[in-house]
PDB file of C-alpha atoms in Angstrom:
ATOM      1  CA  UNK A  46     168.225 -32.138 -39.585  1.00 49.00           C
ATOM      2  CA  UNK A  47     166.306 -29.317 -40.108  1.00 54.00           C
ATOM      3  CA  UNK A  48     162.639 -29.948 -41.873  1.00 59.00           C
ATOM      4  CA  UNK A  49     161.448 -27.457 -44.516  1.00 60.00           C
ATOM      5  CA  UNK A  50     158.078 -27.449 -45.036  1.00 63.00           C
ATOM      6  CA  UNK A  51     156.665 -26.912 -48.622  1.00 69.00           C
ATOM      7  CA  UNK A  52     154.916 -23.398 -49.032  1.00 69.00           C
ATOM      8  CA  UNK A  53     156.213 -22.726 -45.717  1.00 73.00           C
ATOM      9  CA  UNK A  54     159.182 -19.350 -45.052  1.00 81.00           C
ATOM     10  CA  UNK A  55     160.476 -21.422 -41.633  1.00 80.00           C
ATOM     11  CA  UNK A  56     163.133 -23.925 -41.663  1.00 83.00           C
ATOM     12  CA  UNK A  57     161.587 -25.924 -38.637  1.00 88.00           C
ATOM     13  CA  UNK A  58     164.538 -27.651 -36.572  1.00 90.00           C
ATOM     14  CA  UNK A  59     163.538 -28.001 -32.863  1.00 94.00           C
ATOM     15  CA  UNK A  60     159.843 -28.099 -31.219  1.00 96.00           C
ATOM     16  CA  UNK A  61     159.537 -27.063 -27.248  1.00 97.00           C
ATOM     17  CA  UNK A  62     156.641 -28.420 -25.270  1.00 97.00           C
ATOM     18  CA  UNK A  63     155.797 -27.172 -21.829  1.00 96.00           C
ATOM     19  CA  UNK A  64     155.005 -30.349 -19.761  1.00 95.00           C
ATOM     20  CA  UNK A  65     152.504 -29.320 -17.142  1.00 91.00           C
ATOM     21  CA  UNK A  66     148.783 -29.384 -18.662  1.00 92.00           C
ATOM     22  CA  UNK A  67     150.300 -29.703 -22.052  1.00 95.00           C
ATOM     23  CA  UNK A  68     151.746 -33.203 -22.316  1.00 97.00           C
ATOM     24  CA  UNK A  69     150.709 -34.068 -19.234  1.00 98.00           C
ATOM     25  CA  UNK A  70     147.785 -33.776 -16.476  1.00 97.00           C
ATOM     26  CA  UNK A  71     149.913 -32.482 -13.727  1.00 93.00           C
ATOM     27  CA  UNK A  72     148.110 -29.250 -13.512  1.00 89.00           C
ATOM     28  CA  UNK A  73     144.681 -30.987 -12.851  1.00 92.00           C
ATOM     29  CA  UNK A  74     146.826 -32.975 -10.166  1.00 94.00           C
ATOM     30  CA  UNK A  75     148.090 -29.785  -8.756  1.00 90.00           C
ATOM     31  CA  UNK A  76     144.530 -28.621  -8.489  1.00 93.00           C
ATOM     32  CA  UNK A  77     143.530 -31.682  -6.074  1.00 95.00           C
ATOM     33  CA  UNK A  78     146.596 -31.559  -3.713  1.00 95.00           C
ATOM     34  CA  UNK A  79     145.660 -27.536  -3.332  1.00 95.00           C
ATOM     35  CA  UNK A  80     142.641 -29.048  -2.500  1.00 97.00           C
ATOM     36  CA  UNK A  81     143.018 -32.017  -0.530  1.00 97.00           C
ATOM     37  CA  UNK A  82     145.835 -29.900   1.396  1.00 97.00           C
ATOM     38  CA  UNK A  83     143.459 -26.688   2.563  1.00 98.00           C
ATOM     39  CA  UNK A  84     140.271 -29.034   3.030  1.00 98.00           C
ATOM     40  CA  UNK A  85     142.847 -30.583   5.522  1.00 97.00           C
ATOM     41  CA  UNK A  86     142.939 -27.461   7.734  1.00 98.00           C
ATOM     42  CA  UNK A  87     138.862 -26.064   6.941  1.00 98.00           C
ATOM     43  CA  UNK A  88     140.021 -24.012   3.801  1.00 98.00           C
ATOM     44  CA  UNK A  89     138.999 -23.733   0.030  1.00 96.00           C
ATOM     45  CA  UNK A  90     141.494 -23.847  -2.825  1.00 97.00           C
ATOM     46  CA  UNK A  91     139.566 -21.260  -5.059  1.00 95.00           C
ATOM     47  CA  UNK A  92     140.161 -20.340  -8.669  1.00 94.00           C
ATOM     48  CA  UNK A  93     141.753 -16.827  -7.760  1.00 97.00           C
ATOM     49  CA  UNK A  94     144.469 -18.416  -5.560  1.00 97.00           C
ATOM     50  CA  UNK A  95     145.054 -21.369  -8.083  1.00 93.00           C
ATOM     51  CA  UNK A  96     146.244 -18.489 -10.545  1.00 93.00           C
ATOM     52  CA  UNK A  97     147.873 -16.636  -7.862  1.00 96.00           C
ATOM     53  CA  UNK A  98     150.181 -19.964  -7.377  1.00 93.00           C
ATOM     54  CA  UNK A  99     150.293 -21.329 -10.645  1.00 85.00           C
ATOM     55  CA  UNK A 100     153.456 -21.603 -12.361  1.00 78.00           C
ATOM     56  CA  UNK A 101     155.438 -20.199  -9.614  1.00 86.00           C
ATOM     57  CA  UNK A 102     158.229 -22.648  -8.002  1.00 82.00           C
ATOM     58  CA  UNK A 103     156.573 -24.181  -5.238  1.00 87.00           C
ATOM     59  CA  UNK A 104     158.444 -22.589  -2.169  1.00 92.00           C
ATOM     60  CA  UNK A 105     156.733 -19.343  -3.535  1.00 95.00           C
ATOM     61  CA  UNK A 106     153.824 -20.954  -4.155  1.00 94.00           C
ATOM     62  CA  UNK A 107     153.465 -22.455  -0.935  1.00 97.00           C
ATOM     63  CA  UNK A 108     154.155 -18.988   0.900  1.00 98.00           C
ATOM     64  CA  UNK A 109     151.261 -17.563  -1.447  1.00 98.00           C
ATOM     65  CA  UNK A 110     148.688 -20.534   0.300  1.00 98.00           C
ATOM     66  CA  UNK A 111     150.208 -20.021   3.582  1.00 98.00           C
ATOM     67  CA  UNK A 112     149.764 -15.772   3.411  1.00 98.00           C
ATOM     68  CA  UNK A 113     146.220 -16.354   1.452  1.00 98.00           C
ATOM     69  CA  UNK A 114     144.740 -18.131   3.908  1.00 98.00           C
ATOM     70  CA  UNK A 115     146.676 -16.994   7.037  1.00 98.00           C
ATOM     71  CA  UNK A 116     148.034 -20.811   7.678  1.00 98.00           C
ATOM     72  CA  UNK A 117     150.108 -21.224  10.441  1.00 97.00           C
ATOM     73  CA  UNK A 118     152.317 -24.148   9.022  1.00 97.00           C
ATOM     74  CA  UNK A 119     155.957 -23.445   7.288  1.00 97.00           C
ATOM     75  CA  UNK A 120     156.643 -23.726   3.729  1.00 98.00           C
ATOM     76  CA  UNK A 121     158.514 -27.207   4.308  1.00 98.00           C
ATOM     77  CA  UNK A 122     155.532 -28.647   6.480  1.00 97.00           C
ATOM     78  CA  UNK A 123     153.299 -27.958   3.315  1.00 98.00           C
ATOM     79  CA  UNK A 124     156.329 -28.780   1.242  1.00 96.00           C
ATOM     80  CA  UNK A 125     156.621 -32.127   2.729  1.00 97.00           C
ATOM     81  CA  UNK A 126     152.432 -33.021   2.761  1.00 97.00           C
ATOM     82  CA  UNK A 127     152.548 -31.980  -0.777  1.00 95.00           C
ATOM     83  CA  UNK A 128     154.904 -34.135  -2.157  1.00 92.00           C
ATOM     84  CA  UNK A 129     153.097 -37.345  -0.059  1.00 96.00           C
ATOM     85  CA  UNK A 130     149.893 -36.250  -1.481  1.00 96.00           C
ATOM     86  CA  UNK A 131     151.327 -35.870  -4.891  1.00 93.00           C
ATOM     87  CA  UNK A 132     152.908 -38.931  -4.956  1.00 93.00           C
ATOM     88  CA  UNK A 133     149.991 -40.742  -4.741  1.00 95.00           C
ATOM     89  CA  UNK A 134     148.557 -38.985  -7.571  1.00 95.00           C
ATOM     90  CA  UNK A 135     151.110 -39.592  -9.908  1.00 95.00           C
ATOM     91  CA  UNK A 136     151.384 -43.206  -9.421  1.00 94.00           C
ATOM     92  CA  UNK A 137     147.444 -43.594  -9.508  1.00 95.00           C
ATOM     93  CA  UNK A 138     146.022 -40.698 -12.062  1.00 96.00           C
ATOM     94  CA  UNK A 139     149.174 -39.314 -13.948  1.00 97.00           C
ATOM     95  CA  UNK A 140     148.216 -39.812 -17.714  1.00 98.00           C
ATOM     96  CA  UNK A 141     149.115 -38.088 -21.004  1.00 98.00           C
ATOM     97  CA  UNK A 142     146.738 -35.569 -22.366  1.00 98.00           C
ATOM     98  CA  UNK A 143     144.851 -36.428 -25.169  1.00 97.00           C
ATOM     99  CA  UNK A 144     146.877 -36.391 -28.386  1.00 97.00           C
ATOM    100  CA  UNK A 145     149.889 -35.271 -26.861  1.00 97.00           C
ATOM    101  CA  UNK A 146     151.708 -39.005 -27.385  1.00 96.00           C
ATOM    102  CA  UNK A 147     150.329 -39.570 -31.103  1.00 97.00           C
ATOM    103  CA  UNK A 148     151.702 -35.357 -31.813  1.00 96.00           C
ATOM    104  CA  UNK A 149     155.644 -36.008 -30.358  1.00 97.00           C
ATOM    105  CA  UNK A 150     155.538 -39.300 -32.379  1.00 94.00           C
ATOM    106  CA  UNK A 151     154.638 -37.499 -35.598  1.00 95.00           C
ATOM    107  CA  UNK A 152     157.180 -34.820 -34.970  1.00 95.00           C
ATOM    108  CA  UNK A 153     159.608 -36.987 -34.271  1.00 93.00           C
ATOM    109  CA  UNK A 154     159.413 -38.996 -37.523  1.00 93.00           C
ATOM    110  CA  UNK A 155     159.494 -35.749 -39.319  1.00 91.00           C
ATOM    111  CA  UNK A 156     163.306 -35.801 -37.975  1.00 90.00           C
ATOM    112  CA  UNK A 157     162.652 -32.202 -35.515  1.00 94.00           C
ATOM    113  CA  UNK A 158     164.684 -32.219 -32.458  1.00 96.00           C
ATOM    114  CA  UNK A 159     162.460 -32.356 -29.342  1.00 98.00           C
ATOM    115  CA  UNK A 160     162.360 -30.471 -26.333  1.00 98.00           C
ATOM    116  CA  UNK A 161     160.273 -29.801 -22.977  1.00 98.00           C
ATOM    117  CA  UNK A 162     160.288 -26.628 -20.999  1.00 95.00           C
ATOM    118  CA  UNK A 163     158.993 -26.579 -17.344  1.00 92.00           C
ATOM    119  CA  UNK A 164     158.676 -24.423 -14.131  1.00 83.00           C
ATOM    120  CA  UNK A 165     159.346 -27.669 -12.106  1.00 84.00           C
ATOM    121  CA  UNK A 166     162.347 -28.860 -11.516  1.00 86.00           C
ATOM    122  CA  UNK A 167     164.449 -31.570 -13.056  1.00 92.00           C
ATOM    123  CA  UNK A 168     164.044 -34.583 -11.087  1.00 92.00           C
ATOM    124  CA  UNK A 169     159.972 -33.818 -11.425  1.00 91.00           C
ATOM    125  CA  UNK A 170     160.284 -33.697 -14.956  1.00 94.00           C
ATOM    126  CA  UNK A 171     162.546 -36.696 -15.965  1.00 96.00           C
ATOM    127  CA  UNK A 172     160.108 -38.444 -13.438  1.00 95.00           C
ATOM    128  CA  UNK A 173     156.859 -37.620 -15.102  1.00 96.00           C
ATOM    129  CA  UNK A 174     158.163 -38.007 -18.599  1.00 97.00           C
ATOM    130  CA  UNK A 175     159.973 -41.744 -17.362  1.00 97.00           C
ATOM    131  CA  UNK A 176     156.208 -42.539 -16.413  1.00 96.00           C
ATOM    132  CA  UNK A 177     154.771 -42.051 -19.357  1.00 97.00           C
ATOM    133  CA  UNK A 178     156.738 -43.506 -21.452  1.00 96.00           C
ATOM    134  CA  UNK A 179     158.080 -40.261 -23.197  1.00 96.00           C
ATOM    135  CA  UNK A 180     161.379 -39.571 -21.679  1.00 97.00           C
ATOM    136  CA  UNK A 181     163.193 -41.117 -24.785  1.00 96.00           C
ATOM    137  CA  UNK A 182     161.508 -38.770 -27.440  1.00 96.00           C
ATOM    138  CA  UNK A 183     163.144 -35.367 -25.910  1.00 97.00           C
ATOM    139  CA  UNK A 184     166.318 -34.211 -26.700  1.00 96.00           C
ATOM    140  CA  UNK A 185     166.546 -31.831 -23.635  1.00 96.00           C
ATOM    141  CA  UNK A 186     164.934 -30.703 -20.728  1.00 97.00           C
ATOM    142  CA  UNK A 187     164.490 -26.936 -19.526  1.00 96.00           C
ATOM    143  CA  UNK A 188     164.007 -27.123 -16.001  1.00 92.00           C
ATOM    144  CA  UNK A 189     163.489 -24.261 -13.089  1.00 81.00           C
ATOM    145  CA  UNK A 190     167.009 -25.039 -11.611  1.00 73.00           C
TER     146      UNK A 190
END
């Protein structure tokens, strides 16, 4: 059902989120396994290669690291420490950002379809939004593949 706000020209129906830093502290997570993965080998996960990788799918962003800092492991080695390293984040500091659950609750009682739009791909995202307790608000999920 489409909501029409009063003094408003749009006939609001649907509302896309992007889930990475928006509903959820993943990007702040990404930040620490750049980190914890290049302190690893003697290396610094700087500002300038955090926007060189960010938002990229993360066999590209990998290869960026790996060329950046003239790393001699493959893409799947890093692949593979990343997502044990990550892992442990999300069970230990994955949390909601602030306001995000309180806004999708109001939205949704206003009766406007819900979506989430993401560079990651879909098992990530039905993951992250299962563990906080969101999953169930969202009508779809725009994933990279």
């Amino acid at each position: 059902m489409a909501k029409d706000f009063e003094g408003s020209p749009f006939d609001i129906r649907a509302a896309v989120f992007d889930l990475d830093g928006l509903l959820v502290n993943t990007e702040e997570l990404y930040q620490e396994v750049g980190t914890d993965l290049l302190r690893r080998r003697g290396k610094t996960f700087d500002a300038e290669l955090l926007d060189a990788m960010m938002g990229r799918p993360q066999h590209k962003a990998l290869s960026i690291m790996i060329e950046w800092h003239g790393l001699d492991d493959t893409v799947e080695t890093l692949a593979d420490e990343t997502k044990a390293i990550f892992q442990t984040l999300l069970s230990t500091r994955l949390a909601l950002m602030p306001g995000a659950k309180e806004l999708i609750e109001h939205i949704r009682q206003l009766d406007i379809s819900l979506g989430v739009a993401t560079s990651s791909g879909p098992e990530f995202a039905h993951d992250v939004l299962s563990r906080v307790g969101l999953i169930h608000h969202f009508h779809f999920i725009l994933t990279s593949a």
